[in-house]
Short mmCIF file of C-alpha atoms in Angstrom, two decimals:
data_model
loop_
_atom_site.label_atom_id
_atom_site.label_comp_id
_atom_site.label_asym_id
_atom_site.label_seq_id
_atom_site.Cartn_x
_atom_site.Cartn_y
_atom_site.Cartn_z
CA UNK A 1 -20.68 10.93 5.72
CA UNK A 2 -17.16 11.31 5.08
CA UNK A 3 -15.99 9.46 2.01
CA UNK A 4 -12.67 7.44 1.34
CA UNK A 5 -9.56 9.74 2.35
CA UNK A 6 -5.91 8.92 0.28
CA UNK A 7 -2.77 10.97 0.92
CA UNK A 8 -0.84 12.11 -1.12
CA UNK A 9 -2.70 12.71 -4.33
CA UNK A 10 0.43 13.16 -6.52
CA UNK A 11 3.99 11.95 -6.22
CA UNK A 12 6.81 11.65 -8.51
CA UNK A 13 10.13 9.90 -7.60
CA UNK A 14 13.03 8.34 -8.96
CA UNK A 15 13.35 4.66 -9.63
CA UNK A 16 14.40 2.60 -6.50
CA UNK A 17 13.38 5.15 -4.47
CA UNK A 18 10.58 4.34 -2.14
CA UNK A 19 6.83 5.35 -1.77
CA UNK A 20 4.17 5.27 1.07
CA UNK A 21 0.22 5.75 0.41
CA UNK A 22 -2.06 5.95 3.56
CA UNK A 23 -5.94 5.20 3.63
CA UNK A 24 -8.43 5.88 5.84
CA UNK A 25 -11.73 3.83 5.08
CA UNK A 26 -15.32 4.83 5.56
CA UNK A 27 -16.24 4.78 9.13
CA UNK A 28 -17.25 1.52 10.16
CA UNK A 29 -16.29 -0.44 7.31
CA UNK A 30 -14.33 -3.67 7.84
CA UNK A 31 -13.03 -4.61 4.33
CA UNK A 32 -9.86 -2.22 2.41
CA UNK A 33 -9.03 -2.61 -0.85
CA UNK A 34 -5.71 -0.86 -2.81
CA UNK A 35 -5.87 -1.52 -6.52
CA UNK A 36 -3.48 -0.14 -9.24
CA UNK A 37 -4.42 1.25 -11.96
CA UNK A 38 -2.53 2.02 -14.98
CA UNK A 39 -2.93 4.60 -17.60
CA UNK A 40 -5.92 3.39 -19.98
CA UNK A 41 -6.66 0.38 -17.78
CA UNK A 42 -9.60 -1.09 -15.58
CA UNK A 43 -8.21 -1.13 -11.60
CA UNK A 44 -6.58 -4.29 -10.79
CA UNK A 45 -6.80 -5.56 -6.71
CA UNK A 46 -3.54 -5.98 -5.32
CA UNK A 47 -4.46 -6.22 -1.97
CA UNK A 48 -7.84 -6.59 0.29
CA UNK A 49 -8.03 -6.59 4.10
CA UNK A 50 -10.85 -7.67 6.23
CA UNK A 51 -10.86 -5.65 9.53
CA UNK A 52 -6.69 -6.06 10.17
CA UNK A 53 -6.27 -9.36 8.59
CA UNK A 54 -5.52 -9.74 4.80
CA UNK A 55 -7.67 -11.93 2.58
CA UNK A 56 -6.32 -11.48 -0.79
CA UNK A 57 -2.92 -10.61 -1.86
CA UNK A 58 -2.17 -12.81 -4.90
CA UNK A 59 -1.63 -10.19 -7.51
CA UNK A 60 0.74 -7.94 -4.77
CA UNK A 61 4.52 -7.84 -6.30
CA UNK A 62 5.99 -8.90 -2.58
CA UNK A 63 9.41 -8.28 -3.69
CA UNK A 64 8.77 -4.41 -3.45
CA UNK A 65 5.02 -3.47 -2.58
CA UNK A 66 4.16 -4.12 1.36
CA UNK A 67 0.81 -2.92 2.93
CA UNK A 68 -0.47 -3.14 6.03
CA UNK A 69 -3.85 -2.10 8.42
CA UNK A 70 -2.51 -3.00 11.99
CA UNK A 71 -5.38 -1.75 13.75
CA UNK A 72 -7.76 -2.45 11.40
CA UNK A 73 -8.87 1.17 9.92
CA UNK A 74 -6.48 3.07 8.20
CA UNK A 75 -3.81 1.47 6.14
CA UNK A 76 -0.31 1.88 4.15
CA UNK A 77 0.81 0.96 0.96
CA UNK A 78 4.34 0.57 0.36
CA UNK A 79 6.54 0.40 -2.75
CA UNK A 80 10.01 -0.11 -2.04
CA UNK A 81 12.29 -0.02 -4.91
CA UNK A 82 9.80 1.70 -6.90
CA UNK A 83 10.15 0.51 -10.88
CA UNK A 84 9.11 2.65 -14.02
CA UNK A 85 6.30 0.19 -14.16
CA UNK A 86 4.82 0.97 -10.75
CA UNK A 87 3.98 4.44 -12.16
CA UNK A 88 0.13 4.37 -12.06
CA UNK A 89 -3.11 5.48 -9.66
CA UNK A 90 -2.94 3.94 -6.87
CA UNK A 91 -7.01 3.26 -5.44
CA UNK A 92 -8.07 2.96 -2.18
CA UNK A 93 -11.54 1.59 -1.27
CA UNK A 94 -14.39 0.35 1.51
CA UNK A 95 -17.11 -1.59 1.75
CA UNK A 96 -18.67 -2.64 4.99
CA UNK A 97 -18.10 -6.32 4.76
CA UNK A 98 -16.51 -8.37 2.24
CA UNK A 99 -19.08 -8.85 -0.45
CA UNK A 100 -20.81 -6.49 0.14
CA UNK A 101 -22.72 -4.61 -2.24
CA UNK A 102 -21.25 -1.32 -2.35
CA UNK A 103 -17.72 -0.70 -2.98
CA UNK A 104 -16.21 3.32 -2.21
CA UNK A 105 -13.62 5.01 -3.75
CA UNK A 106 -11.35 7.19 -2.60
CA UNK A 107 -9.67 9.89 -4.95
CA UNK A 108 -6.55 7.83 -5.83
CA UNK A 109 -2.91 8.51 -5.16
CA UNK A 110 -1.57 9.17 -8.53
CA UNK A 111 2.59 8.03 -8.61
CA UNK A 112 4.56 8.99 -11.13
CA UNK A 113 8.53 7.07 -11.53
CA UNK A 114 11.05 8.83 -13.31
CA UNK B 1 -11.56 -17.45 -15.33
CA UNK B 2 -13.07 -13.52 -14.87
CA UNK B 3 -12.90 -11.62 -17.26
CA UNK B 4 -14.86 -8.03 -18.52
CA UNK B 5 -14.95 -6.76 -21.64
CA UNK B 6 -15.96 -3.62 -23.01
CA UNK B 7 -15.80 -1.13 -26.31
CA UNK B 8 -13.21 1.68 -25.73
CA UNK B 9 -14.86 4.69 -27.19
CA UNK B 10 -18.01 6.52 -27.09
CA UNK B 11 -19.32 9.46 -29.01
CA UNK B 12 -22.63 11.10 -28.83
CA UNK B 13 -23.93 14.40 -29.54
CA UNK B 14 -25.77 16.14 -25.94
CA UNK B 15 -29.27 15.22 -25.63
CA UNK B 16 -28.93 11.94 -27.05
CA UNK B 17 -29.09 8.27 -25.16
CA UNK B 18 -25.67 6.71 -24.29
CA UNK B 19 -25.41 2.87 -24.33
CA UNK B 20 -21.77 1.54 -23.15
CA UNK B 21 -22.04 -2.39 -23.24
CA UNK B 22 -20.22 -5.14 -21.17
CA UNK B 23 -19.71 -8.76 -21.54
CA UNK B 24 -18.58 -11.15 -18.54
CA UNK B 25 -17.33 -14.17 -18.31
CA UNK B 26 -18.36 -15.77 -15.24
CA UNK B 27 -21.79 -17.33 -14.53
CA UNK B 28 -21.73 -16.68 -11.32
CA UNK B 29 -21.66 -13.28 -10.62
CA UNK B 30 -23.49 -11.85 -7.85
CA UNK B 31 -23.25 -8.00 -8.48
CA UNK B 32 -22.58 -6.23 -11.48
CA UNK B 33 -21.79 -2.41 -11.08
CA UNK B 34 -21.10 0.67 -13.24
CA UNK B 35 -18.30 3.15 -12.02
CA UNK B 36 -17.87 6.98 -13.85
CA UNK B 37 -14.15 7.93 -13.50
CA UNK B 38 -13.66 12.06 -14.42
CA UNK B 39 -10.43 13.10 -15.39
CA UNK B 40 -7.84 12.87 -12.37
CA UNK B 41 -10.92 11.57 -10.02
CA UNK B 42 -11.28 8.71 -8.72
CA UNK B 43 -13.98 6.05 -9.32
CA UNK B 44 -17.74 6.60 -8.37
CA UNK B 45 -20.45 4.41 -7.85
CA UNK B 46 -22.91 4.71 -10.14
CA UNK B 47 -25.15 1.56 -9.90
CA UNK B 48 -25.04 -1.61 -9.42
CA UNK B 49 -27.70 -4.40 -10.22
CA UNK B 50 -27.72 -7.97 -8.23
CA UNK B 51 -28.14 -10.96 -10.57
CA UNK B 52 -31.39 -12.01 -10.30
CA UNK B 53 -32.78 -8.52 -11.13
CA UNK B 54 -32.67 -7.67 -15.43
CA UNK B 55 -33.42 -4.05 -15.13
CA UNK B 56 -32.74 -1.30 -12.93
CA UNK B 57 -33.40 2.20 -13.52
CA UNK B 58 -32.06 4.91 -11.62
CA UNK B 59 -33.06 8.46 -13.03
CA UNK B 60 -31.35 9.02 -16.02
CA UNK B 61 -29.74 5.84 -15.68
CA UNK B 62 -30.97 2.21 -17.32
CA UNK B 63 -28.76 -0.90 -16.60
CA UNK B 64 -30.10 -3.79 -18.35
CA UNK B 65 -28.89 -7.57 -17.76
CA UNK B 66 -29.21 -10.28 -19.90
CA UNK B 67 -27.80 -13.23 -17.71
CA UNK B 68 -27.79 -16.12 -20.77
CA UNK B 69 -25.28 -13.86 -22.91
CA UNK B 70 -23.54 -12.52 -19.75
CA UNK B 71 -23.99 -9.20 -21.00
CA UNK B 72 -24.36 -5.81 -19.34
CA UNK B 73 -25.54 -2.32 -20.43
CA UNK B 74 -25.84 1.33 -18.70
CA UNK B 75 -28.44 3.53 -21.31
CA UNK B 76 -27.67 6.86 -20.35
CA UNK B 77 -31.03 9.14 -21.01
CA UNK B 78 -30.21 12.59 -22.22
CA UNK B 79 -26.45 12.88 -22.11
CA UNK B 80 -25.00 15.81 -21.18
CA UNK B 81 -21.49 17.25 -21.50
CA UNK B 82 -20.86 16.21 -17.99
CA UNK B 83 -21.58 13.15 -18.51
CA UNK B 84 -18.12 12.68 -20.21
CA UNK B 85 -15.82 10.12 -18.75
CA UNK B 86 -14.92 6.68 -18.58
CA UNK B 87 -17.42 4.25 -17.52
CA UNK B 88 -16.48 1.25 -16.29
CA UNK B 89 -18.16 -1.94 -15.75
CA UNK B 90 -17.23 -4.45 -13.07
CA UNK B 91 -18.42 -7.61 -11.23
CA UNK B 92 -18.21 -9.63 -8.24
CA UNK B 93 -18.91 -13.21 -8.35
CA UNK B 94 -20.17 -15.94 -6.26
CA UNK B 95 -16.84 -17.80 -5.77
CA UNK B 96 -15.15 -15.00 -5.42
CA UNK B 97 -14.64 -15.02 -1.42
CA UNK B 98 -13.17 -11.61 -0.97
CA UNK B 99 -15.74 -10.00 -3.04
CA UNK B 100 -13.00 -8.57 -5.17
CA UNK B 101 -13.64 -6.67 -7.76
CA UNK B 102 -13.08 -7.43 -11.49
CA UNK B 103 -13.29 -4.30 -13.93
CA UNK B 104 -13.32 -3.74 -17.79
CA UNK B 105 -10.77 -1.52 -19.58
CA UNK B 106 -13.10 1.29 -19.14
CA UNK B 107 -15.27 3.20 -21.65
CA UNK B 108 -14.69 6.40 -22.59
CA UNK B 109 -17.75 8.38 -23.52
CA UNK B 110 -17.64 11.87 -25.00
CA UNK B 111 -20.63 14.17 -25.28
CA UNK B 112 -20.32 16.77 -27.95
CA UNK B 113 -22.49 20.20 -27.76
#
């Protein structure tokens, strides 16, 4: 079974430039995550979407990070201006329903602002 | 609120047992999992242990629960060099709709030869 897929693994841009990350879930699985995660910290949720609806976006910086899933399997994450701050791993992950018990990774998208 | 803590650092010498620890916050967590992050990887499932369960064993791999002191541990049997990483824990609770999850700062475990 294919695992979570991320692209691209590595970026580096300039402040106020912008960023997109795409994800592409486990097959079949109805709930996407993207979570941040910073240099020597635990991943933090920005963003989770069940099927192509969101259901929790509290901690996503609206002013300049967007995401979307329109057709409810792969999604985009969007930073738009980027800040120095917003350098970090960017995490991508399925489970096939909210709650569920098993929560998949994908290999990150690691962004690096200059 | 949630909230995970755990040690930062690790050391062990190969062969040995590995015990990172965890404490949570909130009583009503429903799963409690261990992740291993390698360098420039991203995060794998490990285990994971429901609530109502206080030990799991999975191979080389122990989790033990103590619900009353909301505190979590992974006993790693036999560590190897390969086992280095950083081992995070992480839970999902009850009230928690979106089954979110809320991790630890990570532990980083090195295995010396």
């Amino acid at each position: 079974e294919a695992g979570v897929a991320q692209s691209p693994r590595y970026k580096i841009i300039e402040k106020r430039q912008s960023v997109a990350f795409w994800c592409n879930p486990i097959s079949g699985h109805a709930t996407l995550y993207w979570y941040q995660q910073i240099l020597g910290q635990g991943p933090k949720l920005l963003i989770q979407f069940q099927n192509n609806g969101v259901v929790d976006d509290s901690q996503l910086p609206k002013d300049r990070f967007s995401a979307e899933r329109l057709k409810g399997v792969d999604s985009t994450l969007k930073i738009q201006p980027a800040k120095l701050e917003d350098s970090a791993v960017y995490l991508c992950a399925s489970s096939f329903n909210r709650g569920g018990n098993t929560i998949y990774f994908g290999e990150g998208s690691w962004l690096t602002v200059v | 609120g949630e909230d995970v803590e755990q040690s930062l650092f690790l050391s062990v010498r190969e062969g040995d047992s590995s015990v990172i620890n965890c404490t949570y916050t909130d009583s009503s967590s429903t799963y409690l999992y261990w992740y291993k992050q390698e360098p420039g990887a991203g995060l794998q499932l490990l285990t994971y242990i429901f609530s109502n369960m206080d030990m799991k064993q999975d191979q080389r791999l122990t989790v033990l629960l103590n619900k009353k002191d909301k505190h979590l541990s992974l006993r790693i049997a036999d560590t190897q060099t390969g086992d280095s990483a950083i081992y995070f824990c992480a839970e999902v609770s009850a009230g928690n709709q979106g089954g979110k999850l809320i991790f630890g700062q990570g532990t980083e475990l090195s295995v010396k030869p």
